[in-house]
Amino acid sequence: MTHVRTTLRMALGLLFVTPLFALAGSCGGDDGNTTSDEPLCDDPDAPNIPYRDDWVLEVDAEFSTAEDGVSTLKIGRREYMENFANRGDVEVLFDLPDDRIKIEMRRYTTAQCDAQAADEFSNMYMWAYASSSNPLPYSDMPDGAASETTCIPLVAAETDGKVLPDKSAAALPWKDGCYVYAYYDGKAQPARAGADFRVHLPAAYRGQLSVDTEDMDFESDYPLRGDITVTGLCNGGEFRLGSGTAKIKTCDASQFSIAPACSQAQIDACENYMVDGMPAAWDLNCGCDTFGQIKVSTHDAATADITVDFPNSEWVTATLENEASGQIPGEESACPVVVENCSGNCANDQNVAESPWKARILFNHPSEYAAEGSGYLIDARSSRCSAVAEVNGPDDFMDGVDPEPKRRGTVKLCTGCL
């Protein structure tokens, strides 16, 4: 009987989550507390169940890919001062033909009833600000809504002066160094509330990308993992996650550059460099020694499946490892590294039978004059190798029933697999 009752609650949450968000203003105040003494839920003893909103477009703005335009972008972070944690998926797509950025946000929480979920959604915002310090509530930022480092329009409420995003205003041109976080407008972000982000970037963007997310796994019957998916990355970036999955796919070989910070003229000069009349591609004196890099890692004690898909026709040095101690070669409990694209001018100098969970792969080393271990760098590491349970969303929830865990911790290199 318990299972049937839970399934009905779950279905109601899925059916009504979109109109609830539209009506959120009538369900509670913007300070995280209701504006009425009346309880939001008819049954104060009802159990909490998961809710997830639809994707909502938060930003559609100019985004300069010029040399003096946007050079860095950071999306997501772990909790800070009981706030600012997305604890969810981050997807980045380099799929826009023009110099624009579009950001979608999908909120989630657990609540006892539809009205309570809507009230929490009404207090969850996207935080976007170019700052070298830790995030602050919008109202505490220097100069408030007029700050030159604010990346989205803000407005101060006439009633209490509280500063919040203004979606009715024209979008601001996106600023270099902007951070994109989840923000809960209340005393503290609920531990089971967060947001997924989907970011669309210009295909021509060659700046750095940083993504950081974690899991929402406070309840064993609803372990929601934060995944990272990137498609079309042409420069490089740093990606950190919990026990989710990371899938990083670069742009194709025609667009991919091992040294995106160097000009094409510098790259051509290095590829055709000569020493004493002999070919010496990428000699240290050729004029370009700054290479791109992808770094993927897990938070402490986390277990992730990591896949990096890139063109294996380029000069790349890749270091892969599952760092769990006590692994035994050949045992099912081990997490060996998987390399699918080591062919042609490629060498694997570490993935020996005694330690199959780590590898150092050298692709297309250009000449004896090129520094060993240089070129485009890929570093991918999972801290643990273990069984991980997860759900994909509210439709997977069964009250009191833990999902079946599956082994996670594989680190994989490939070409064309994503």
PDB file of C-alpha atoms in Angstrom, residues 30-321:
ATOM      1  CA  ASP A  30      10.552  36.444  -1.382  1.00  0.00           C
ATOM      2  CA  ASP A  31      12.457  36.115   1.869  1.00  0.00           C
ATOM      3  CA  GLY A  32      12.055  32.364   2.123  1.00  0.00           C
ATOM      4  CA  ASN A  33       9.093  32.653   4.493  1.00  0.00           C
ATOM      5  CA  THR A  34       5.407  32.622   3.719  1.00  0.00           C
ATOM      6  CA  THR A  35       3.479  35.892   3.911  1.00  0.00           C
ATOM      7  CA  SER A  36       0.578  34.292   5.743  1.00  0.00           C
ATOM      8  CA  ASP A  37       0.163  32.485   9.030  1.00  0.00           C
ATOM      9  CA  GLU A  38      -1.814  29.847   7.164  1.00  0.00           C
ATOM     10  CA  PRO A  39       0.158  26.617   6.596  1.00  0.00           C
ATOM     11  CA  LEU A  40       1.106  25.927   3.006  1.00  0.00           C
ATOM     12  CA  CYS A  41       0.268  22.227   3.253  1.00  0.00           C
ATOM     13  CA  ASP A  42      -3.049  20.814   4.449  1.00  0.00           C
ATOM     14  CA  ASP A  43      -1.275  17.907   6.102  1.00  0.00           C
ATOM     15  CA  PRO A  44       1.689  19.104   8.201  1.00  0.00           C
ATOM     16  CA  ASP A  45       2.729  15.478   8.764  1.00  0.00           C
ATOM     17  CA  ALA A  46       2.879  14.567   5.081  1.00  0.00           C
ATOM     18  CA  PRO A  47       6.233  13.108   3.964  1.00  0.00           C
ATOM     19  CA  ASN A  48       8.559  15.050   1.699  1.00  0.00           C
ATOM     20  CA  ILE A  49       8.631  14.030  -1.955  1.00  0.00           C
ATOM     21  CA  PRO A  50      10.814  15.353  -4.815  1.00  0.00           C
ATOM     22  CA  TYR A  51       9.744  18.108  -7.215  1.00  0.00           C
ATOM     23  CA  ARG A  52      11.497  19.444 -10.306  1.00  0.00           C
ATOM     24  CA  ASP A  53      10.566  22.525 -12.330  1.00  0.00           C
ATOM     25  CA  ASP A  54      10.720  22.847 -16.127  1.00  0.00           C
ATOM     26  CA  TRP A  55      13.683  24.529 -17.814  1.00  0.00           C
ATOM     27  CA  VAL A  56      13.405  28.342 -17.614  1.00  0.00           C
ATOM     28  CA  LEU A  57      15.416  30.739 -19.808  1.00  0.00           C
ATOM     29  CA  GLU A  58      17.268  33.101 -17.466  1.00  0.00           C
ATOM     30  CA  VAL A  59      19.708  34.843 -19.834  1.00  0.00           C
ATOM     31  CA  ASP A  60      19.813  35.687 -23.535  1.00  0.00           C
ATOM     32  CA  ALA A  61      22.568  38.278 -23.901  1.00  0.00           C
ATOM     33  CA  GLU A  62      25.442  39.533 -26.030  1.00  0.00           C
ATOM     34  CA  PHE A  63      28.670  37.567 -25.503  1.00  0.00           C
ATOM     35  CA  SER A  64      31.823  38.861 -27.125  1.00  0.00           C
ATOM     36  CA  THR A  65      34.240  36.304 -28.596  1.00  0.00           C
ATOM     37  CA  ALA A  66      36.676  39.024 -29.700  1.00  0.00           C
ATOM     38  CA  GLU A  67      40.269  38.961 -28.467  1.00  0.00           C
ATOM     39  CA  ASP A  68      39.422  41.564 -25.810  1.00  0.00           C
ATOM     40  CA  GLY A  69      36.027  39.998 -25.033  1.00  0.00           C
ATOM     41  CA  VAL A  70      35.030  37.234 -22.629  1.00  0.00           C
ATOM     42  CA  SER A  71      38.015  35.065 -21.695  1.00  0.00           C
ATOM     43  CA  THR A  72      36.728  33.147 -18.657  1.00  0.00           C
ATOM     44  CA  LEU A  73      33.398  31.740 -17.516  1.00  0.00           C
ATOM     45  CA  LYS A  74      32.624  29.748 -14.367  1.00  0.00           C
ATOM     46  CA  ILE A  75      29.429  27.763 -13.803  1.00  0.00           C
ATOM     47  CA  GLY A  76      28.325  26.226 -10.507  1.00  0.00           C
ATOM     48  CA  ARG A  77      29.967  25.846  -7.133  1.00  0.00           C
ATOM     49  CA  ARG A  78      29.731  23.965  -3.868  1.00  0.00           C
ATOM     50  CA  GLU A  79      27.763  25.381  -0.970  1.00  0.00           C
ATOM     51  CA  TYR A  80      29.060  28.600   0.595  1.00  0.00           C
ATOM     52  CA  MET A  81      27.562  30.288   3.670  1.00  0.00           C
ATOM     53  CA  GLU A  82      24.543  27.938   3.453  1.00  0.00           C
ATOM     54  CA  ASN A  83      23.787  29.151  -0.059  1.00  0.00           C
ATOM     55  CA  PHE A  84      24.873  29.283  -3.720  1.00  0.00           C
ATOM     56  CA  ALA A  85      24.997  25.494  -4.307  1.00  0.00           C
ATOM     57  CA  ASN A  86      23.430  24.161  -7.486  1.00  0.00           C
ATOM     58  CA  ARG A  87      23.986  20.474  -6.509  1.00  0.00           C
ATOM     59  CA  GLY A  88      22.811  19.426  -9.939  1.00  0.00           C
ATOM     60  CA  ASP A  89      23.622  18.846 -13.589  1.00  0.00           C
ATOM     61  CA  VAL A  90      25.597  21.335 -15.663  1.00  0.00           C
ATOM     62  CA  GLU A  91      25.423  21.086 -19.438  1.00  0.00           C
ATOM     63  CA  VAL A  92      27.461  23.383 -21.704  1.00  0.00           C
ATOM     64  CA  LEU A  93      26.859  23.444 -25.451  1.00  0.00           C
ATOM     65  CA  PHE A  94      29.008  25.421 -27.895  1.00  0.00           C
ATOM     66  CA  ASP A  95      26.140  25.562 -30.365  1.00  0.00           C
ATOM     67  CA  LEU A  96      25.280  29.225 -31.005  1.00  0.00           C
ATOM     68  CA  PRO A  97      26.198  30.695 -34.422  1.00  0.00           C
ATOM     69  CA  ASP A  98      26.270  34.259 -33.091  1.00  0.00           C
ATOM     70  CA  ASP A  99      28.001  36.053 -30.217  1.00  0.00           C
ATOM     71  CA  ARG A 100      25.361  35.354 -27.597  1.00  0.00           C
ATOM     72  CA  ILE A 101      24.981  33.409 -24.375  1.00  0.00           C
ATOM     73  CA  LYS A 102      21.796  31.657 -23.296  1.00  0.00           C
ATOM     74  CA  ILE A 103      21.393  30.150 -19.844  1.00  0.00           C
ATOM     75  CA  GLU A 104      18.553  27.917 -18.737  1.00  0.00           C
ATOM     76  CA  MET A 105      17.888  26.911 -15.139  1.00  0.00           C
ATOM     77  CA  ARG A 106      15.813  24.024 -13.778  1.00  0.00           C
ATOM     78  CA  ARG A 107      15.023  24.144 -10.074  1.00  0.00           C
ATOM     79  CA  TYR A 108      14.421  21.145  -7.831  1.00  0.00           C
ATOM     80  CA  THR A 109      13.475  20.569  -4.208  1.00  0.00           C
ATOM     81  CA  THR A 110      11.616  18.223  -1.883  1.00  0.00           C
ATOM     82  CA  ALA A 111       8.403  19.328  -0.216  1.00  0.00           C
ATOM     83  CA  GLN A 112       5.296  18.075   1.574  1.00  0.00           C
ATOM     84  CA  CYS A 113       2.883  19.503  -0.993  1.00  0.00           C
ATOM     85  CA  ASP A 114       2.653  21.405  -4.277  1.00  0.00           C
ATOM     86  CA  ALA A 115       2.274  24.821  -2.619  1.00  0.00           C
ATOM     87  CA  GLN A 116       5.384  24.351  -0.477  1.00  0.00           C
ATOM     88  CA  ALA A 117       7.429  23.348  -3.528  1.00  0.00           C
ATOM     89  CA  ALA A 118       6.176  26.410  -5.400  1.00  0.00           C
ATOM     90  CA  ASP A 119       7.114  28.626  -2.467  1.00  0.00           C
ATOM     91  CA  GLU A 120      10.687  27.326  -2.497  1.00  0.00           C
ATOM     92  CA  PHE A 121      10.951  27.688  -6.286  1.00  0.00           C
ATOM     93  CA  SER A 122       9.839  31.322  -5.978  1.00  0.00           C
ATOM     94  CA  ASN A 123      12.909  32.054  -3.837  1.00  0.00           C
ATOM     95  CA  MET A 124      15.484  30.406  -6.113  1.00  0.00           C
ATOM     96  CA  TYR A 125      17.355  32.632  -8.572  1.00  0.00           C
ATOM     97  CA  MET A 126      20.353  32.571 -10.859  1.00  0.00           C
ATOM     98  CA  TRP A 127      23.326  34.495  -9.426  1.00  0.00           C
ATOM     99  CA  ALA A 128      25.593  36.124 -12.032  1.00  0.00           C
ATOM    100  CA  TYR A 129      28.347  38.487 -11.022  1.00  0.00           C
ATOM    101  CA  ALA A 130      31.982  39.157 -11.992  1.00  0.00           C
ATOM    102  CA  SER A 131      33.825  39.094  -8.679  1.00  0.00           C
ATOM    103  CA  SER A 132      37.165  37.825  -7.455  1.00  0.00           C
ATOM    104  CA  SER A 133      35.759  37.125  -3.990  1.00  0.00           C
ATOM    105  CA  ASN A 134      33.158  34.724  -2.631  1.00  0.00           C
ATOM    106  CA  PRO A 135      29.519  35.395  -3.566  1.00  0.00           C
ATOM    107  CA  LEU A 136      27.206  37.665  -1.604  1.00  0.00           C
ATOM    108  CA  PRO A 137      23.427  38.123  -1.645  1.00  0.00           C
ATOM    109  CA  TYR A 138      22.449  40.637  -4.324  1.00  0.00           C
ATOM    110  CA  SER A 139      21.417  43.204  -1.701  1.00  0.00           C
ATOM    111  CA  ASP A 140      24.897  43.078  -0.121  1.00  0.00           C
ATOM    112  CA  MET A 141      26.854  43.659  -3.325  1.00  0.00           C
ATOM    113  CA  PRO A 142      28.774  46.915  -3.747  1.00  0.00           C
ATOM    114  CA  ASP A 143      26.574  49.601  -5.325  1.00  0.00           C
ATOM    115  CA  GLY A 144      23.594  47.239  -5.371  1.00  0.00           C
ATOM    116  CA  ALA A 145      21.761  47.054  -8.684  1.00  0.00           C
ATOM    117  CA  ALA A 146      24.024  49.682 -10.276  1.00  0.00           C
ATOM    118  CA  SER A 147      27.208  47.655  -9.867  1.00  0.00           C
ATOM    119  CA  GLU A 148      29.331  47.596 -13.015  1.00  0.00           C
ATOM    120  CA  THR A 149      30.247  43.972 -12.359  1.00  0.00           C
ATOM    121  CA  THR A 150      26.679  42.674 -12.286  1.00  0.00           C
ATOM    122  CA  CYS A 151      26.057  40.350 -15.224  1.00  0.00           C
ATOM    123  CA  ILE A 152      22.256  40.431 -15.226  1.00  0.00           C
ATOM    124  CA  PRO A 153      19.813  43.310 -14.559  1.00  0.00           C
ATOM    125  CA  LEU A 154      18.819  43.801 -10.929  1.00  0.00           C
ATOM    126  CA  VAL A 155      16.028  45.790  -9.327  1.00  0.00           C
ATOM    127  CA  ALA A 156      15.354  46.961  -5.784  1.00  0.00           C
ATOM    128  CA  ALA A 157      11.831  46.256  -4.521  1.00  0.00           C
ATOM    129  CA  GLU A 158       9.859  49.371  -3.607  1.00  0.00           C
ATOM    130  CA  THR A 159       8.486  47.803  -0.436  1.00  0.00           C
ATOM    131  CA  ASP A 160      11.614  46.592   1.347  1.00  0.00           C
ATOM    132  CA  GLY A 161      14.510  47.630  -0.910  1.00  0.00           C
ATOM    133  CA  LYS A 162      15.544  44.029  -1.472  1.00  0.00           C
ATOM    134  CA  VAL A 163      17.643  43.608  -4.627  1.00  0.00           C
ATOM    135  CA  LEU A 164      16.804  40.711  -6.946  1.00  0.00           C
ATOM    136  CA  PRO A 165      17.149  39.882 -10.661  1.00  0.00           C
ATOM    137  CA  ASP A 166      14.903  41.913 -12.968  1.00  0.00           C
ATOM    138  CA  LYS A 167      13.738  39.683 -15.831  1.00  0.00           C
ATOM    139  CA  SER A 168      11.603  42.468 -17.284  1.00  0.00           C
ATOM    140  CA  ALA A 169      14.665  44.615 -18.071  1.00  0.00           C
ATOM    141  CA  ALA A 170      16.805  44.409 -21.198  1.00  0.00           C
ATOM    142  CA  ALA A 171      19.681  41.939 -20.940  1.00  0.00           C
ATOM    143  CA  LEU A 172      23.145  43.272 -20.135  1.00  0.00           C
ATOM    144  CA  PRO A 173      26.127  42.417 -22.349  1.00  0.00           C
ATOM    145  CA  TRP A 174      27.876  39.493 -20.681  1.00  0.00           C
ATOM    146  CA  LYS A 175      31.009  40.492 -18.770  1.00  0.00           C
ATOM    147  CA  ASP A 176      34.363  38.763 -18.656  1.00  0.00           C
ATOM    148  CA  GLY A 177      34.904  36.633 -15.570  1.00  0.00           C
ATOM    149  CA  CYS A 178      31.229  36.193 -14.741  1.00  0.00           C
ATOM    150  CA  TYR A 179      30.203  33.426 -12.361  1.00  0.00           C
ATOM    151  CA  VAL A 180      26.911  31.544 -12.656  1.00  0.00           C
ATOM    152  CA  TYR A 181      25.574  30.137  -9.392  1.00  0.00           C
ATOM    153  CA  ALA A 182      22.279  29.122  -7.847  1.00  0.00           C
ATOM    154  CA  TYR A 183      21.024  31.597  -5.225  1.00  0.00           C
ATOM    155  CA  TYR A 184      18.362  31.075  -2.570  1.00  0.00           C
ATOM    156  CA  ASP A 185      16.760  34.270  -1.286  1.00  0.00           C
ATOM    157  CA  GLY A 186      16.233  33.324   2.333  1.00  0.00           C
ATOM    158  CA  LYS A 187      18.045  32.677   5.602  1.00  0.00           C
ATOM    159  CA  ALA A 188      19.552  29.431   4.279  1.00  0.00           C
ATOM    160  CA  GLN A 189      19.251  27.342   1.162  1.00  0.00           C
ATOM    161  CA  PRO A 190      17.298  24.145   1.935  1.00  0.00           C
ATOM    162  CA  ALA A 191      19.667  21.179   1.952  1.00  0.00           C
ATOM    163  CA  ARG A 192      17.515  19.321  -0.583  1.00  0.00           C
ATOM    164  CA  ALA A 193      17.060  22.215  -3.011  1.00  0.00           C
ATOM    165  CA  GLY A 194      19.232  23.172  -5.949  1.00  0.00           C
ATOM    166  CA  ALA A 195      19.269  23.687  -9.692  1.00  0.00           C
ATOM    167  CA  ASP A 196      20.492  22.305 -12.989  1.00  0.00           C
ATOM    168  CA  PHE A 197      22.094  24.670 -15.521  1.00  0.00           C
ATOM    169  CA  ARG A 198      22.141  24.452 -19.310  1.00  0.00           C
ATOM    170  CA  VAL A 199      24.454  26.995 -20.940  1.00  0.00           C
ATOM    171  CA  HIS A 200      24.598  27.706 -24.673  1.00  0.00           C
ATOM    172  CA  LEU A 201      27.779  29.457 -25.851  1.00  0.00           C
ATOM    173  CA  PRO A 202      29.020  30.712 -29.244  1.00  0.00           C
ATOM    174  CA  ALA A 203      30.763  28.016 -31.257  1.00  0.00           C
ATOM    175  CA  ALA A 204      33.539  30.587 -31.764  1.00  0.00           C
ATOM    176  CA  TYR A 205      34.271  30.995 -28.030  1.00  0.00           C
ATOM    177  CA  ARG A 206      37.900  30.133 -27.228  1.00  0.00           C
ATOM    178  CA  GLY A 207      38.062  31.260 -23.597  1.00  0.00           C
ATOM    179  CA  GLN A 208      38.438  29.128 -20.487  1.00  0.00           C
ATOM    180  CA  LEU A 209      35.514  27.257 -18.987  1.00  0.00           C
ATOM    181  CA  SER A 210      35.203  26.142 -15.364  1.00  0.00           C
ATOM    182  CA  VAL A 211      32.397  23.931 -14.025  1.00  0.00           C
ATOM    183  CA  ASP A 212      31.912  22.770 -10.437  1.00  0.00           C
ATOM    184  CA  THR A 213      28.994  20.784  -9.084  1.00  0.00           C
ATOM    185  CA  GLU A 214      28.178  18.211  -6.421  1.00  0.00           C
ATOM    186  CA  ASP A 215      25.482  15.727  -5.432  1.00  0.00           C
ATOM    187  CA  MET A 216      22.223  16.006  -3.510  1.00  0.00           C
ATOM    188  CA  ASP A 217      22.385  12.702  -1.673  1.00  0.00           C
ATOM    189  CA  PHE A 218      21.053  13.444   1.798  1.00  0.00           C
ATOM    190  CA  GLU A 219      18.449  10.672   1.490  1.00  0.00           C
ATOM    191  CA  SER A 220      19.444   7.142   0.488  1.00  0.00           C
ATOM    192  CA  ASP A 221      16.204   6.637  -1.468  1.00  0.00           C
ATOM    193  CA  TYR A 222      16.765   9.769  -3.594  1.00  0.00           C
ATOM    194  CA  PRO A 223      20.487  10.185  -4.404  1.00  0.00           C
ATOM    195  CA  LEU A 224      20.490  12.859  -7.115  1.00  0.00           C
ATOM    196  CA  ARG A 225      23.950  13.135  -8.696  1.00  0.00           C
ATOM    197  CA  GLY A 226      25.393  16.208 -10.356  1.00  0.00           C
ATOM    198  CA  ASP A 227      26.589  15.391 -13.887  1.00  0.00           C
ATOM    199  CA  ILE A 228      28.756  17.524 -16.186  1.00  0.00           C
ATOM    200  CA  THR A 229      28.270  17.400 -19.957  1.00  0.00           C
ATOM    201  CA  VAL A 230      30.283  19.614 -22.323  1.00  0.00           C
ATOM    202  CA  THR A 231      29.978  19.476 -26.115  1.00  0.00           C
ATOM    203  CA  GLY A 232      32.188  21.399 -28.551  1.00  0.00           C
ATOM    204  CA  LEU A 233      34.986  22.627 -26.250  1.00  0.00           C
ATOM    205  CA  CYS A 234      37.773  24.161 -28.371  1.00  0.00           C
ATOM    206  CA  ASN A 235      40.027  25.689 -25.733  1.00  0.00           C
ATOM    207  CA  GLY A 236      40.160  24.025 -22.336  1.00  0.00           C
ATOM    208  CA  GLY A 237      38.840  24.113 -18.826  1.00  0.00           C
ATOM    209  CA  GLU A 238      38.606  22.634 -15.374  1.00  0.00           C
ATOM    210  CA  PHE A 239      35.733  20.431 -14.263  1.00  0.00           C
ATOM    211  CA  ARG A 240      34.970  19.096 -10.760  1.00  0.00           C
ATOM    212  CA  LEU A 241      32.105  16.935  -9.623  1.00  0.00           C
ATOM    213  CA  GLY A 242      30.935  14.472  -7.002  1.00  0.00           C
ATOM    214  CA  SER A 243      29.820  10.926  -7.756  1.00  0.00           C
ATOM    215  CA  GLY A 244      28.128  11.723 -11.044  1.00  0.00           C
ATOM    216  CA  THR A 245      29.318  11.364 -14.622  1.00  0.00           C
ATOM    217  CA  ALA A 246      31.469  13.757 -16.641  1.00  0.00           C
ATOM    218  CA  LYS A 247      31.373  13.704 -20.448  1.00  0.00           C
ATOM    219  CA  ILE A 248      33.703  16.209 -22.098  1.00  0.00           C
ATOM    220  CA  LYS A 249      33.723  16.348 -25.894  1.00  0.00           C
ATOM    221  CA  THR A 250      36.019  18.754 -27.725  1.00  0.00           C
ATOM    222  CA  CYS A 251      35.333  20.326 -31.098  1.00  0.00           C
ATOM    223  CA  ASP A 252      36.427  18.354 -34.150  1.00  0.00           C
ATOM    224  CA  ALA A 253      39.950  18.267 -35.552  1.00  0.00           C
ATOM    225  CA  SER A 254      39.293  21.058 -38.056  1.00  0.00           C
ATOM    226  CA  GLN A 255      38.635  23.502 -35.191  1.00  0.00           C
ATOM    227  CA  PHE A 256      40.665  21.992 -32.360  1.00  0.00           C
ATOM    228  CA  SER A 257      43.958  23.694 -31.447  1.00  0.00           C
ATOM    229  CA  ILE A 258      46.587  22.350 -29.074  1.00  0.00           C
ATOM    230  CA  ALA A 259      47.652  25.942 -28.331  1.00  0.00           C
ATOM    231  CA  PRO A 260      44.524  28.119 -28.451  1.00  0.00           C
ATOM    232  CA  ALA A 261      46.309  31.051 -26.771  1.00  0.00           C
ATOM    233  CA  CYS A 262      48.786  31.306 -29.663  1.00  0.00           C
ATOM    234  CA  SER A 263      48.075  32.862 -33.035  1.00  0.00           C
ATOM    235  CA  GLN A 264      47.791  30.698 -36.123  1.00  0.00           C
ATOM    236  CA  ALA A 265      51.019  32.254 -37.392  1.00  0.00           C
ATOM    237  CA  GLN A 266      52.837  31.159 -34.211  1.00  0.00           C
ATOM    238  CA  ILE A 267      51.425  27.653 -34.480  1.00  0.00           C
ATOM    239  CA  ASP A 268      52.448  27.375 -38.123  1.00  0.00           C
ATOM    240  CA  ALA A 269      55.945  28.576 -37.253  1.00  0.00           C
ATOM    241  CA  CYS A 270      56.260  25.943 -34.494  1.00  0.00           C
ATOM    242  CA  GLU A 271      54.998  23.126 -36.668  1.00  0.00           C
ATOM    243  CA  ASN A 272      57.563  24.022 -39.366  1.00  0.00           C
ATOM    244  CA  TYR A 273      60.445  25.041 -37.088  1.00  0.00           C
ATOM    245  CA  MET A 274      63.961  24.127 -38.209  1.00  0.00           C
ATOM    246  CA  VAL A 275      67.198  23.640 -36.241  1.00  0.00           C
ATOM    247  CA  ASP A 276      70.437  23.542 -38.233  1.00  0.00           C
ATOM    248  CA  GLY A 277      68.425  22.982 -41.359  1.00  0.00           C
ATOM    249  CA  MET A 278      66.590  19.971 -39.925  1.00  0.00           C
ATOM    250  CA  PRO A 279      62.887  19.713 -38.985  1.00  0.00           C
ATOM    251  CA  ALA A 280      62.413  20.459 -35.295  1.00  0.00           C
ATOM    252  CA  ALA A 281      58.664  20.840 -34.811  1.00  0.00           C
ATOM    253  CA  TRP A 282      57.685  22.508 -31.549  1.00  0.00           C
ATOM    254  CA  ASP A 283      61.207  23.189 -30.366  1.00  0.00           C
ATOM    255  CA  LEU A 284      61.093  25.211 -27.132  1.00  0.00           C
ATOM    256  CA  ASN A 285      62.335  28.285 -29.013  1.00  0.00           C
ATOM    257  CA  CYS A 286      59.658  28.204 -31.720  1.00  0.00           C
ATOM    258  CA  GLY A 287      57.592  31.046 -30.261  1.00  0.00           C
ATOM    259  CA  CYS A 288      54.634  29.280 -28.634  1.00  0.00           C
ATOM    260  CA  ASP A 289      54.821  27.353 -25.365  1.00  0.00           C
ATOM    261  CA  THR A 290      51.303  27.800 -23.958  1.00  0.00           C
ATOM    262  CA  PHE A 291      49.106  24.762 -24.535  1.00  0.00           C
ATOM    263  CA  GLY A 292      45.464  24.056 -23.851  1.00  0.00           C
ATOM    264  CA  GLN A 293      44.404  21.782 -21.025  1.00  0.00           C
ATOM    265  CA  ILE A 294      41.394  19.810 -19.822  1.00  0.00           C
ATOM    266  CA  LYS A 295      41.360  18.828 -16.165  1.00  0.00           C
ATOM    267  CA  VAL A 296      38.571  16.642 -14.762  1.00  0.00           C
ATOM    268  CA  SER A 297      38.535  15.570 -11.122  1.00  0.00           C
ATOM    269  CA  THR A 298      36.236  14.547  -8.313  1.00  0.00           C
ATOM    270  CA  HIS A 299      35.767  16.056  -4.912  1.00  0.00           C
ATOM    271  CA  ASP A 300      37.370  14.196  -2.004  1.00  0.00           C
ATOM    272  CA  ALA A 301      36.100  10.629  -1.588  1.00  0.00           C
ATOM    273  CA  ALA A 302      33.815  10.927  -4.649  1.00  0.00           C
ATOM    274  CA  THR A 303      33.450   8.343  -7.411  1.00  0.00           C
ATOM    275  CA  ALA A 304      32.755   9.491 -10.976  1.00  0.00           C
ATOM    276  CA  ASP A 305      32.690   8.001 -14.445  1.00  0.00           C
ATOM    277  CA  ILE A 306      34.752  10.341 -16.652  1.00  0.00           C
ATOM    278  CA  THR A 307      34.939  10.312 -20.465  1.00  0.00           C
ATOM    279  CA  VAL A 308      37.002  12.703 -22.601  1.00  0.00           C
ATOM    280  CA  ASP A 309      36.400  12.588 -26.358  1.00  0.00           C
ATOM    281  CA  PHE A 310      38.974  14.443 -28.519  1.00  0.00           C
ATOM    282  CA  PRO A 311      40.655  14.160 -31.950  1.00  0.00           C
ATOM    283  CA  ASN A 312      43.536  11.698 -31.599  1.00  0.00           C
ATOM    284  CA  SER A 313      45.276  13.198 -34.625  1.00  0.00           C
ATOM    285  CA  GLU A 314      46.704  16.014 -32.455  1.00  0.00           C
ATOM    286  CA  TRP A 315      49.707  16.287 -30.104  1.00  0.00           C
ATOM    287  CA  VAL A 316      48.167  15.380 -26.753  1.00  0.00           C
ATOM    288  CA  THR A 317      49.529  14.109 -23.447  1.00  0.00           C
ATOM    289  CA  ALA A 318      46.861  12.425 -21.334  1.00  0.00           C
ATOM    290  CA  THR A 319      47.162  11.295 -17.712  1.00  0.00           C
ATOM    291  CA  LEU A 320      44.334   9.119 -16.397  1.00  0.00           C
ATOM    292  CA  GLU A 321      43.872   7.500 -13.014  1.00  0.00           C
TER     293      GLU A 321
END
